[in-house]
mmCIF file of C-alpha atoms in Angstrom:
data_model
loop_
_atom_site.group_PDB
_atom_site.id
_atom_site.type_symbol
_atom_site.label_atom_id
_atom_site.label_comp_id
_atom_site.label_asym_id
_atom_site.label_seq_id
_atom_site.Cartn_x
_atom_site.Cartn_y
_atom_site.Cartn_z
ATOM 1 C CA MET A 267 44.385 -17.901 -13.287
ATOM 2 C CA THR A 268 47.174 -20.448 -13.410
ATOM 3 C CA GLY A 269 45.136 -22.711 -11.129
ATOM 4 C CA ARG A 270 42.214 -22.728 -13.556
ATOM 5 C CA ARG A 271 44.556 -23.269 -16.465
ATOM 6 C CA ARG A 272 46.198 -26.247 -14.787
ATOM 7 C CA ALA A 273 42.820 -27.729 -13.912
ATOM 8 C CA ARG A 274 41.655 -27.332 -17.492
ATOM 9 C CA GLU A 275 44.888 -28.876 -18.833
ATOM 10 C CA ALA A 276 44.534 -31.768 -16.385
ATOM 11 C CA GLY A 277 40.965 -32.287 -17.589
ATOM 12 C CA ASP A 278 42.132 -32.171 -21.207
ATOM 13 C CA ILE A 279 44.839 -34.711 -20.468
ATOM 14 C CA GLU A 280 42.361 -37.040 -18.754
ATOM 15 C CA ALA A 281 39.918 -36.743 -21.682
ATOM 16 C CA ARG A 282 42.724 -37.431 -24.155
ATOM 17 C CA LYS A 283 43.839 -40.427 -22.108
ATOM 18 C CA GLU A 284 40.294 -41.839 -22.157
ATOM 19 C CA LEU A 285 40.066 -41.324 -25.921
ATOM 20 C CA LEU A 286 43.393 -43.067 -26.467
ATOM 21 C CA LEU A 287 42.356 -45.993 -24.267
ATOM 22 C CA ALA A 288 39.081 -46.346 -26.183
ATOM 23 C CA ARG A 289 40.919 -46.147 -29.496
ATOM 24 C CA SER A 290 43.432 -48.823 -28.473
ATOM 25 C CA SER A 291 40.594 -51.082 -27.352
ATOM 26 C CA ILE A 292 38.861 -50.707 -30.721
ATOM 27 C CA GLU A 293 42.099 -51.366 -32.594
ATOM 28 C CA ARG A 294 42.705 -54.530 -30.539
ATOM 29 C CA MET A 295 39.214 -55.774 -31.414
ATOM 30 C CA GLU A 296 39.796 -55.024 -35.118
ATOM 31 C CA LEU A 297 43.143 -56.835 -35.004
ATOM 32 C CA ALA A 298 41.499 -59.876 -33.430
ATOM 33 C CA ALA A 299 38.820 -59.869 -36.145
ATOM 34 C CA HIS A 300 41.426 -59.599 -38.926
ATOM 35 C CA LEU A 301 43.529 -62.372 -37.413
ATOM 36 C CA HIS A 302 40.434 -64.569 -37.336
ATOM 37 C CA GLN A 303 39.779 -63.814 -41.031
ATOM 38 C CA ILE A 304 43.392 -64.635 -41.887
ATOM 39 C CA LYS A 305 43.255 -67.856 -39.868
ATOM 40 C CA GLU A 306 40.173 -68.978 -41.800
ATOM 41 C CA ALA A 307 41.595 -67.971 -45.184
ATOM 42 C CA VAL A 308 45.086 -69.400 -44.756
ATOM 43 C CA THR A 309 44.465 -73.094 -44.310
ATOM 44 C CA PRO A 310 46.888 -75.463 -46.022
ATOM 45 C CA GLY A 311 44.222 -76.427 -48.545
ATOM 46 C CA GLN A 312 43.410 -72.817 -49.392
ATOM 47 C CA VAL A 313 47.087 -71.927 -49.783
ATOM 48 C CA LEU A 314 47.628 -74.905 -52.070
ATOM 49 C CA LYS A 315 44.555 -73.990 -54.121
ATOM 50 C CA SER A 316 45.738 -70.417 -54.528
ATOM 51 C CA VAL A 317 49.244 -71.466 -55.539
ATOM 52 C CA LEU A 318 48.065 -74.243 -57.851
ATOM 53 C CA PRO A 319 44.471 -73.189 -58.626
ATOM 54 C CA SER A 320 43.556 -75.885 -61.123
ATOM 55 C CA LEU A 321 45.881 -78.761 -60.424
ATOM 56 C CA GLY A 322 43.368 -81.418 -61.343
ATOM 57 C CA GLY A 323 41.605 -79.557 -64.146
ATOM 58 C CA SER A 324 42.442 -79.157 -67.804
ATOM 59 C CA ARG A 325 44.287 -75.913 -67.147
ATOM 60 C CA GLY A 326 46.610 -77.656 -64.692
ATOM 61 C CA MET A 327 47.287 -80.377 -67.227
ATOM 62 C CA ALA A 328 47.974 -77.761 -69.912
ATOM 63 C CA THR A 329 50.455 -76.037 -67.586
ATOM 64 C CA ALA A 330 52.185 -79.342 -66.856
ATOM 65 C CA MET A 331 52.420 -80.111 -70.581
ATOM 66 C CA GLN A 332 53.806 -76.633 -71.273
ATOM 67 C CA ALA A 333 56.452 -77.133 -68.567
ATOM 68 C CA TRP A 334 57.313 -80.543 -70.056
ATOM 69 C CA ARG A 335 57.700 -79.013 -73.543
ATOM 70 C CA PHE A 336 59.862 -76.237 -72.119
ATOM 71 C CA LEU A 337 62.152 -78.707 -70.367
ATOM 72 C CA ARG A 338 62.442 -80.835 -73.516
ATOM 73 C CA ARG A 339 63.222 -77.759 -75.612
ATOM 74 C CA TYR A 340 65.803 -76.392 -73.143
ATOM 75 C CA PRO A 341 67.485 -79.385 -71.461
ATOM 76 C CA ILE A 342 70.127 -77.136 -69.939
ATOM 77 C CA VAL A 343 67.511 -75.825 -67.487
ATOM 78 C CA SER A 344 66.833 -79.261 -66.022
ATOM 79 C CA SER A 345 70.566 -80.046 -66.031
ATOM 80 C CA ALA A 346 71.355 -76.821 -64.177
ATOM 81 C CA ALA A 347 68.590 -77.467 -61.642
ATOM 82 C CA SER A 348 69.880 -80.999 -61.108
ATOM 83 C CA MET A 349 73.430 -79.744 -60.655
ATOM 84 C CA VAL A 350 72.361 -77.085 -58.149
ATOM 85 C CA LEU A 351 70.310 -79.589 -56.157
ATOM 86 C CA ALA A 352 73.169 -82.108 -56.167
ATOM 87 C CA ARG A 353 75.572 -79.558 -54.682
ATOM 88 C CA VAL A 354 73.188 -78.319 -52.022
ATOM 89 C CA ARG A 355 73.282 -80.330 -48.831
ATOM 90 C CA LEU A 356 70.013 -81.831 -47.601
ATOM 91 C CA GLY A 357 69.757 -79.245 -44.811
ATOM 92 C CA GLY A 358 70.049 -76.506 -47.400
ATOM 93 C CA VAL A 359 67.143 -77.950 -49.361
ATOM 94 C CA PHE A 360 64.983 -77.994 -46.241
ATOM 95 C CA ARG A 361 66.030 -74.431 -45.451
ATOM 96 C CA LEU A 362 65.084 -73.421 -48.985
ATOM 97 C CA LEU A 363 61.717 -75.154 -48.648
ATOM 98 C CA LYS A 364 61.053 -73.353 -45.368
ATOM 99 C CA LEU A 365 61.972 -70.036 -46.936
ATOM 100 C CA GLY A 366 59.713 -70.737 -49.915
ATOM 101 C CA GLY A 367 56.847 -71.737 -47.640
ATOM 102 C CA GLY A 368 57.290 -68.563 -45.624
ATOM 103 C CA ALA A 369 57.333 -66.507 -48.811
ATOM 104 C CA VAL A 370 54.107 -68.150 -50.024
ATOM 105 C CA ALA A 371 52.427 -67.532 -46.659
ATOM 106 C CA ALA A 372 53.562 -63.892 -46.662
ATOM 107 C CA TYR A 373 52.299 -63.425 -50.216
ATOM 108 C CA GLN A 374 48.915 -64.918 -49.331
ATOM 109 C CA ALA A 375 48.666 -62.698 -46.248
ATOM 110 C CA TYR A 376 49.478 -59.685 -48.427
ATOM 111 C CA LYS A 377 46.778 -60.661 -50.947
ATOM 112 C CA LEU A 378 44.255 -61.063 -48.142
ATOM 113 C CA TRP A 379 45.241 -57.713 -46.649
ATOM 114 C CA ARG A 380 44.776 -56.009 -50.026
ATOM 115 C CA ALA A 381 41.382 -57.659 -50.501
ATOM 116 C CA ILE A 382 40.242 -56.507 -47.066
ATOM 117 C CA LYS A 383 41.543 -53.012 -47.765
ATOM 118 C CA GLU A 384 39.706 -52.884 -51.111
ATOM 119 C CA ASP A 385 36.482 -54.123 -49.499
ATOM 120 C CA ARG A 386 36.663 -51.355 -46.914
ATOM 121 C CA SER A 387 37.258 -48.686 -49.550
ATOM 122 C CA ARG A 388 34.191 -49.709 -51.578
ATOM 123 C CA PRO A 389 30.928 -47.988 -50.644
ATOM 124 C CA ASP A 390 28.266 -50.127 -48.985
ATOM 125 C CA PRO A 391 25.690 -51.208 -51.669
ATOM 126 C CA ARG A 392 22.771 -50.990 -49.207
#
């Protein structure tokens, strides 16, 4: 009886191994498809458009005017920013820019991931 049991367990293990191999293959294909979607969606132009959606339009101009009014109303903000930038060495500014760029890229990837997740959770309209 132990011989049959071992043979059955060996067969179960082999079947489970095949299922896991098939599952990993499918997950690799899905990952490749998602990476392709991200690569298409995260071009420099698309990132810039998402960060500054209407730079050239009237809304962008209104935002720029609002920022200008804010800086005129609170001059201490521009003075503080100038003081901070004057004390930071040039390498620090570049490091800050890299960190900001990485944060923007991570945020855009997160938005794309959420959009893909929401699309999958919606029922197919067909």
